[in-house]
Short mmCIF file of C-alpha atoms and ligand atoms in Angstrom, two decimals:
data_model
loop_
_atom_site.label_atom_id
_atom_site.label_comp_id
_atom_site.label_asym_id
_atom_site.label_seq_id
_atom_site.Cartn_x
_atom_site.Cartn_y
_atom_site.Cartn_z
CA MET A 27 13.55 -14.03 -33.15
CA ASP A 28 11.49 -12.02 -35.66
CA LYS A 29 11.60 -8.30 -34.80
CA PRO A 30 8.06 -6.54 -35.31
CA GLU A 31 7.46 -3.14 -34.99
CA ILE A 32 7.34 -1.83 -31.18
CA ILE A 33 4.05 -0.55 -30.44
CA LYS A 34 3.90 3.22 -30.08
CA LEU A 35 2.98 4.42 -26.28
CA ASP A 36 4.23 7.18 -24.19
CA TYR A 37 7.33 5.10 -22.98
CA GLN A 38 8.69 8.40 -21.32
CA ASN A 39 5.58 8.89 -18.97
CA LEU A 40 4.66 5.19 -18.35
CA GLY A 41 5.14 4.94 -14.58
CA PHE A 42 4.31 1.66 -13.03
CA SER A 43 0.59 0.59 -14.11
CA TYR A 44 -0.92 -2.20 -15.92
CA ILE A 45 -1.81 -1.97 -19.82
CA LYS A 46 -3.44 -5.22 -20.85
CA LEU A 47 -1.00 -6.73 -23.28
CA LYS A 48 -2.04 -9.55 -26.08
CA TYR A 49 -1.07 -12.52 -24.44
CA ASN A 50 -0.77 -13.94 -20.82
CA TYR A 51 0.17 -17.45 -19.84
CA ILE A 52 -1.55 -20.15 -17.12
CA SER A 53 -1.00 -23.10 -16.12
CA TYR A 54 -2.87 -25.53 -13.94
CA TYR A 55 -1.92 -28.22 -11.24
CA ARG A 56 -4.45 -30.74 -10.97
CA ASN A 57 -3.87 -34.61 -9.53
CA GLY A 58 -0.41 -34.34 -8.69
CA GLN A 59 1.02 -32.57 -11.86
CA TRP A 60 1.30 -29.54 -13.78
CA ASP A 61 -0.16 -29.01 -17.26
CA GLU A 62 1.85 -27.58 -20.16
CA GLY A 63 0.21 -24.15 -19.72
CA VAL A 64 -1.18 -22.24 -22.39
CA LEU A 65 -0.97 -18.62 -23.73
CA ARG A 66 -4.23 -16.95 -24.23
CA GLY A 67 -5.60 -13.17 -24.82
CA GLU A 68 -8.04 -12.78 -21.77
CA ASP A 69 -6.58 -11.58 -18.63
CA THR A 70 -9.21 -12.87 -16.12
CA VAL A 71 -9.20 -16.03 -13.86
CA THR A 72 -12.03 -17.59 -12.74
CA ILE A 73 -11.70 -19.69 -9.40
CA ALA A 74 -13.84 -20.97 -6.75
CA ALA A 75 -14.94 -18.41 -4.26
CA THR A 76 -13.51 -20.50 -1.60
CA SER A 77 -10.22 -20.44 -3.00
CA THR A 78 -7.19 -20.61 -0.49
CA CYS A 79 -5.58 -17.75 -1.87
CA LEU A 80 -8.59 -15.85 -1.37
CA HIS A 81 -9.37 -16.68 2.44
CA TYR A 82 -6.06 -17.97 3.57
CA GLY A 83 -3.66 -15.69 1.58
CA GLN A 84 -2.02 -19.12 0.17
CA GLU A 85 -0.09 -17.33 -3.00
CA ALA A 86 2.89 -15.99 -4.32
CA PHE A 87 4.13 -13.88 -6.76
CA GLU A 88 7.40 -13.03 -8.51
CA GLY A 89 8.47 -9.67 -10.25
CA MET A 90 11.08 -9.48 -13.13
CA LYS A 91 11.81 -7.28 -16.26
CA ALA A 92 12.59 -8.16 -19.85
CA PHE A 93 14.85 -5.24 -21.32
CA ARG A 94 15.19 -4.20 -25.02
CA ARG A 95 18.77 -4.12 -26.04
CA GLN A 96 20.32 -1.34 -28.41
CA ASP A 97 20.50 -4.00 -31.42
CA GLY A 98 16.81 -4.35 -30.93
CA GLY A 99 16.82 -7.91 -29.12
CA ILE A 100 15.39 -8.53 -25.98
CA GLN A 101 16.94 -9.91 -22.84
CA LEU A 102 15.88 -11.38 -19.26
CA PHE A 103 17.96 -10.73 -15.88
CA ARG A 104 18.45 -13.26 -13.89
CA PRO A 105 15.22 -15.30 -14.48
CA ASP A 106 16.95 -18.05 -12.63
CA GLU A 107 16.79 -16.22 -9.42
CA ASN A 108 13.17 -15.20 -9.51
CA ALA A 109 12.60 -19.02 -10.17
CA LYS A 110 14.46 -20.49 -7.24
CA ARG A 111 12.62 -17.46 -5.20
CA LEU A 112 9.27 -18.91 -6.34
CA GLN A 113 10.45 -22.15 -5.32
CA ARG A 114 11.14 -21.44 -1.91
CA SER A 115 7.81 -19.20 -1.67
CA CYS A 116 5.90 -22.22 -2.55
CA LYS A 117 7.71 -24.35 -0.26
CA ARG A 118 7.06 -22.47 2.50
CA LEU A 119 3.29 -22.32 1.96
CA LEU A 120 2.86 -26.07 1.22
CA MET A 121 2.08 -25.26 -2.94
CA PRO A 122 3.91 -27.15 -5.35
CA GLU A 123 6.64 -25.86 -6.53
CA ILE A 124 7.32 -24.90 -10.50
CA PRO A 125 10.27 -26.39 -12.16
CA ILE A 126 12.66 -23.88 -12.94
CA ASP A 127 12.70 -25.02 -16.67
CA LYS A 128 9.29 -24.41 -16.85
CA PHE A 129 9.21 -21.34 -14.73
CA ILE A 130 11.84 -19.51 -17.65
CA ASN A 131 10.24 -21.46 -20.52
CA ALA A 132 6.96 -19.86 -19.74
CA VAL A 133 8.53 -16.31 -19.02
CA LYS A 134 10.04 -16.58 -22.46
CA LEU A 135 7.19 -17.37 -24.17
CA VAL A 136 4.91 -14.72 -22.95
CA VAL A 137 7.51 -12.26 -23.60
CA LYS A 138 8.03 -13.62 -26.87
CA ALA A 139 4.44 -13.35 -27.55
CA ASN A 140 3.95 -9.60 -26.80
CA GLN A 141 7.52 -8.54 -28.00
CA GLU A 142 6.28 -5.82 -29.55
CA TYR A 143 5.43 -4.24 -26.12
CA VAL A 144 8.71 -4.54 -25.16
CA PRO A 145 9.93 -0.50 -24.86
CA PRO A 146 12.50 0.97 -27.14
CA TYR A 147 16.18 0.84 -25.72
CA GLU A 148 15.81 4.67 -25.73
CA SER A 149 13.13 5.13 -23.31
CA LYS A 150 14.80 3.48 -20.52
CA ALA A 151 11.35 1.30 -20.03
CA SER A 152 11.21 -2.11 -19.67
CA LEU A 153 8.31 -4.81 -19.56
CA TYR A 154 7.66 -5.87 -16.17
CA ILE A 155 6.81 -9.76 -15.67
CA ARG A 156 4.57 -10.93 -12.58
CA PRO A 157 4.62 -14.58 -12.50
CA TYR A 158 1.97 -15.96 -9.69
CA ILE A 159 0.49 -18.67 -8.04
CA LEU A 160 -2.54 -19.32 -6.59
CA GLY A 161 -4.25 -21.92 -4.20
CA ILE A 162 -7.61 -22.69 -5.93
CA GLY A 163 -10.66 -25.00 -5.81
CA ASP A 164 -12.94 -25.98 -2.95
CA ASN A 165 -11.96 -25.50 0.30
CA MET A 166 -13.11 -24.55 3.56
CA GLY A 167 -11.31 -25.38 6.77
CA VAL A 168 -7.08 -23.91 7.10
CA ARG A 169 -5.30 -26.45 5.02
CA PRO A 170 -3.64 -26.18 1.62
CA ALA A 171 -5.40 -26.44 -1.48
CA LYS A 172 -5.53 -29.43 -3.89
CA GLU A 173 -5.15 -27.48 -7.07
CA TYR A 174 -3.04 -24.49 -8.26
CA LEU A 175 -3.08 -21.86 -10.56
CA PHE A 176 0.14 -20.27 -12.15
CA GLY A 177 -0.22 -17.70 -14.55
CA ILE A 178 2.06 -14.67 -16.05
CA ILE A 179 1.08 -11.54 -17.07
CA CYS A 180 3.23 -8.68 -18.18
CA THR A 181 2.90 -4.74 -19.09
CA PRO A 182 5.28 -1.94 -20.10
CA VAL A 183 6.57 0.27 -17.00
CA GLY A 184 8.87 3.30 -16.18
CA ALA A 185 10.13 4.24 -12.82
CA TYR A 186 8.44 2.75 -9.80
CA PHE A 187 9.40 5.74 -7.98
CA LYS A 188 8.43 9.22 -9.59
CA GLY A 189 11.56 10.68 -10.39
CA GLY A 190 13.66 7.60 -11.63
CA LEU A 191 17.20 8.84 -10.87
CA ALA A 192 15.93 11.97 -8.61
CA PRO A 193 16.13 11.18 -4.85
CA VAL A 194 13.26 10.27 -2.61
CA ASN A 195 12.07 10.59 0.40
CA PHE A 196 11.36 7.95 3.15
CA ASN A 197 9.71 8.08 6.36
CA VAL A 198 10.13 5.21 9.19
CA THR A 199 6.84 3.45 9.91
CA GLU A 200 5.65 2.45 13.52
CA TYR A 201 4.14 -0.97 11.82
CA ASP A 202 5.94 -4.23 10.81
CA ARG A 203 4.91 -5.98 7.40
CA ALA A 204 6.62 -9.19 8.55
CA ALA A 205 7.03 -10.70 12.00
CA PRO A 206 10.57 -12.32 12.94
CA ASN A 207 10.25 -15.50 12.04
CA GLY A 208 7.13 -15.21 9.84
CA THR A 209 7.32 -14.89 5.85
CA GLY A 210 8.92 -11.62 5.06
CA ASP A 211 11.48 -13.51 3.42
CA ILE A 212 9.27 -14.93 0.71
CA LYS A 213 7.22 -12.94 -1.79
CA VAL A 214 3.58 -13.76 -0.19
CA GLY A 215 0.54 -11.36 -0.89
CA GLY A 216 0.24 -11.11 2.73
CA ASN A 217 3.43 -9.06 3.52
CA TYR A 218 1.81 -6.61 0.77
CA ALA A 219 -1.53 -6.29 2.53
CA ALA A 220 0.01 -5.69 5.79
CA SER A 221 1.95 -3.00 4.07
CA LEU A 222 -0.87 -1.29 2.25
CA HIS A 223 -1.85 0.99 5.31
CA SER A 224 1.94 2.42 6.01
CA HIS A 225 2.34 3.15 2.59
CA GLU A 226 -0.71 5.03 2.40
CA VAL A 227 0.40 6.97 5.43
CA ALA A 228 3.65 7.60 3.78
CA LYS A 229 2.30 8.71 0.74
CA GLU A 230 -0.69 11.21 2.55
CA LYS A 231 2.36 12.51 4.21
CA GLY A 232 4.34 13.46 0.84
CA PHE A 233 7.12 10.53 1.01
CA ALA A 234 7.76 8.01 -1.76
CA ASP A 235 7.13 4.63 0.62
CA CYS A 236 7.95 3.95 4.07
CA ILE A 237 10.99 2.11 5.84
CA TYR A 238 10.27 -0.96 8.18
CA LEU A 239 12.43 -1.37 11.18
CA ASP A 240 13.32 -4.83 12.12
CA PRO A 241 10.50 -6.45 13.76
CA LEU A 242 11.92 -7.51 17.08
CA THR A 243 13.76 -4.68 18.44
CA HIS A 244 12.48 -1.41 15.92
CA THR A 245 16.21 -0.19 16.19
CA LYS A 246 17.51 -1.30 12.79
CA ILE A 247 16.40 -0.61 9.00
CA ASP A 248 14.84 -3.77 7.79
CA GLU A 249 13.78 -2.61 4.38
CA ALA A 250 11.23 -0.46 2.36
CA GLY A 251 7.90 -1.18 1.39
CA ALA A 252 8.68 -2.77 -2.26
CA ALA A 253 12.67 -2.55 -2.36
CA ASN A 254 15.65 -3.44 -0.12
CA PHE A 255 17.66 -0.36 1.47
CA PHE A 256 21.41 0.31 0.81
CA ALA A 257 23.92 2.77 2.00
CA ILE A 258 27.39 3.70 1.27
CA THR A 259 29.57 4.24 4.24
CA ARG A 260 32.54 7.09 4.84
CA ASP A 261 35.09 4.95 3.54
CA ASN A 262 32.84 3.73 0.34
CA ARG A 263 31.81 0.30 1.27
CA LEU A 264 28.11 -0.70 0.32
CA ILE A 265 26.28 -1.81 3.46
CA THR A 266 22.75 -3.56 3.40
CA PRO A 267 20.88 -5.26 6.25
CA TYR A 268 20.66 -8.69 6.65
CA SER A 269 17.24 -9.96 8.26
CA LYS A 270 15.14 -12.77 8.36
CA SER A 271 12.17 -10.71 7.74
CA ILE A 272 13.02 -9.18 4.40
CA LEU A 273 13.01 -10.16 0.90
CA PRO A 274 16.42 -11.26 -0.10
CA SER A 275 16.25 -8.94 -3.33
CA ILE A 276 17.62 -10.30 -6.86
CA THR A 277 18.91 -6.32 -7.64
CA ARG A 278 20.41 -6.28 -3.99
CA MET A 279 22.57 -9.45 -4.74
CA SER A 280 23.47 -8.14 -7.84
CA ILE A 281 24.66 -4.65 -6.84
CA MET A 282 26.77 -6.11 -4.12
CA GLN A 283 28.52 -8.12 -6.74
CA ILE A 284 28.66 -5.19 -8.95
CA ALA A 285 30.30 -3.17 -6.22
CA ARG A 286 32.72 -5.46 -5.53
CA ASP A 287 33.85 -6.90 -9.00
CA TYR A 288 33.44 -3.77 -11.22
CA LEU A 289 34.16 -1.08 -8.50
CA GLY A 290 36.21 -2.71 -6.45
CA MET A 291 34.58 -1.85 -3.17
CA VAL A 292 33.84 -3.73 0.04
CA ALA A 293 30.14 -4.95 -0.01
CA GLU A 294 28.75 -6.39 2.83
CA HIS A 295 25.63 -7.20 5.21
CA GLN A 296 25.47 -5.02 8.02
CA ASP A 297 22.90 -3.54 10.49
CA VAL A 298 21.92 -0.12 9.74
CA TYR A 299 20.69 1.63 13.13
CA ILE A 300 18.23 4.24 12.82
CA ASP A 301 19.85 6.44 15.01
CA LYS A 302 22.98 5.94 13.39
CA LEU A 303 22.29 7.30 9.94
CA ASP A 304 24.94 9.96 10.07
CA GLU A 305 27.49 7.16 9.09
CA TYR A 306 26.50 7.18 5.46
CA THR A 307 26.95 8.99 2.71
CA GLU A 308 24.36 7.84 0.31
CA ALA A 309 21.07 5.48 0.55
CA GLY A 310 19.01 3.96 -1.73
CA ALA A 311 16.22 1.45 -2.48
CA CYS A 312 17.08 -0.97 -4.65
CA GLY A 313 14.39 -3.64 -6.48
CA THR A 314 13.19 -5.11 -9.92
CA ALA A 315 10.42 -2.00 -10.18
CA ALA A 316 12.27 0.51 -7.92
CA VAL A 317 15.79 -0.02 -10.18
CA ILE A 318 18.31 1.94 -7.90
CA SER A 319 16.34 4.81 -6.24
CA PRO A 320 18.37 7.22 -4.51
CA ILE A 321 16.98 8.25 -1.09
CA GLY A 322 17.44 12.20 -0.19
CA GLY A 323 16.52 11.72 3.01
CA ILE A 324 14.27 9.27 5.89
CA GLU A 325 11.96 10.94 8.28
CA TYR A 326 12.10 9.16 11.63
CA GLN A 327 10.69 10.63 15.02
CA GLY A 328 9.72 13.90 13.42
CA LYS A 329 13.15 14.52 12.21
CA MET A 330 14.36 14.43 8.86
CA HIS A 331 17.81 12.68 8.29
CA VAL A 332 19.48 13.81 4.64
CA PHE A 333 22.12 11.53 3.33
CA HIS A 334 24.01 12.89 0.22
CA SER A 335 21.22 15.75 -0.85
CA LEU A 336 17.55 15.89 -1.16
CA THR A 337 17.83 17.09 -5.25
CA GLU A 338 21.11 15.33 -6.17
CA VAL A 339 22.33 11.69 -6.60
CA GLY A 340 25.22 10.85 -5.00
CA PRO A 341 28.46 9.48 -7.26
CA ILE A 342 28.46 5.88 -5.91
CA THR A 343 24.53 5.57 -6.60
CA ARG A 344 24.83 6.82 -9.79
CA LYS A 345 27.56 4.46 -10.77
CA LEU A 346 26.07 1.52 -9.32
CA TYR A 347 22.63 2.69 -11.29
CA ASP A 348 24.80 2.89 -14.38
CA LEU A 349 26.50 -0.46 -14.64
CA LEU A 350 23.39 -2.38 -13.09
CA THR A 351 21.16 -0.61 -16.27
CA GLY A 352 23.99 -1.18 -18.41
CA ILE A 353 24.28 -5.07 -17.64
CA GLN A 354 20.35 -5.14 -17.97
CA TYR A 355 20.25 -3.46 -20.93
CA GLY A 356 22.95 -4.92 -22.64
CA ASP A 357 25.68 -2.16 -23.00
CA VAL A 358 27.76 -3.50 -20.05
CA VAL A 359 29.20 -6.98 -20.26
CA ALA A 360 27.38 -9.17 -17.56
CA PRO A 361 28.86 -11.66 -15.03
CA GLU A 362 28.55 -14.88 -16.33
CA GLY A 363 24.70 -16.25 -16.47
CA TRP A 364 23.18 -13.07 -15.62
CA ILE A 365 21.50 -12.75 -18.84
CA TYR A 366 19.18 -15.07 -20.85
CA LEU A 367 18.18 -13.74 -24.20
CA VAL A 368 14.83 -14.21 -25.53
N1 PLP B 5 11.50 -6.14 -0.94
C1 PLP B 5 10.36 -6.20 -1.24
C2 PLP B 5 9.61 -6.00 -0.12
C3 PLP B 5 10.17 -6.15 -2.26
O1 PLP B 5 8.65 -6.27 -2.66
C4 PLP B 5 10.69 -6.24 -3.63
C5 PLP B 5 10.49 -6.26 -5.03
O2 PLP B 5 10.35 -7.36 -5.80
C6 PLP B 5 12.29 -6.09 -3.15
C7 PLP B 5 12.73 -6.08 -1.97
C8 PLP B 5 13.32 -6.19 -4.10
O3 PLP B 5 13.56 -7.57 -5.05
P1 PLP B 5 13.95 -7.55 -6.14
O4 PLP B 5 15.63 -7.04 -6.25
O5 PLP B 5 14.58 -9.26 -6.23
O6 PLP B 5 12.91 -7.54 -7.19
C1 COI B 6 9.10 -5.71 -7.92
O1 COI B 6 9.95 -4.88 -7.51
O2 COI B 6 8.77 -6.52 -8.66
C2 COI B 6 8.11 -5.87 -6.84
O3 COI B 6 7.38 -7.01 -6.87
C3 COI B 6 7.98 -4.68 -5.73
C4 COI B 6 6.22 -4.13 -5.94
C5 COI B 6 5.72 -3.70 -7.47
C6 COI B 6 5.43 -5.07 -5.52
#
């Protein structure tokens, strides 16, 4: 691949907002099949006002990243897992699945087309990639659409939670983002619409985001609004909740394997009871956007529980962060199949 100049942006202070790039990708599903798809410059879509995505939330999306290696190359982190998860979301909402090859080739195409915007290695920023699928076309009754639009946009991003590796605080919300047997385990817009209010309340109170408890008993931590939850026990085990109402995070799956294979730790799914947080010495949020964000404290029923420290990242969280980002930026040898060069 040619390596064009990297476009100069303030990569140190990017945060997580949208900068329009040169190209995005769009493909249509009509008459029972996907078309080839094209790259285009315009980043708007024109769809029928009666589209199922607008009225009935028939849409799904993914979040993934491309990273600039020290040698200038560009790599994707586990895009096959995003492709598979999008297929699960599509299946659940009766949308046509996007073949894994089509998904990965389209992601590579968009990243290549915008390669000068993949942030420099030194910045520790990355290119965030947002594949999405929408039910489109004329429709009035509650039923699946006949036509679909699959698109991919991308934009350079920095830290999702302000502070990067500096701990952030969360509060426990009284609301649920998903039902026990609902759509919490797939990546669909409705889950995020349901989370906007509690996120806003958390922000107003000075928290980075909120923690959702399991929607059945409200006694166990489910996840955060935009990331999964993990904690470290006193005997150095990595614990992360298993729940049918949370998004199965690719980052979570990865740090569990990193903890086992690189750090020799035990990593397991276990319930995290909200009134037993003193069993844990460290805690964090993990996700594509969140990467690994240490949690300083969690507020529950007016009391703040502090894990390792409100200001310092804990030693195991730091090790996990260094290994995960080392793999993502190409400095640490990845387990087989995790890295796709663009
Ligand atoms: N949970 C929610 C609700 C999310 O939006 C995300 C982000 O994608 C995650 C967890 C983390 O998932 P992943 O690590 O696959 O990005
Ligand atoms: C991600 O981490 O990719 C997410 O989708 C989280 C959020 C920006 C919705």
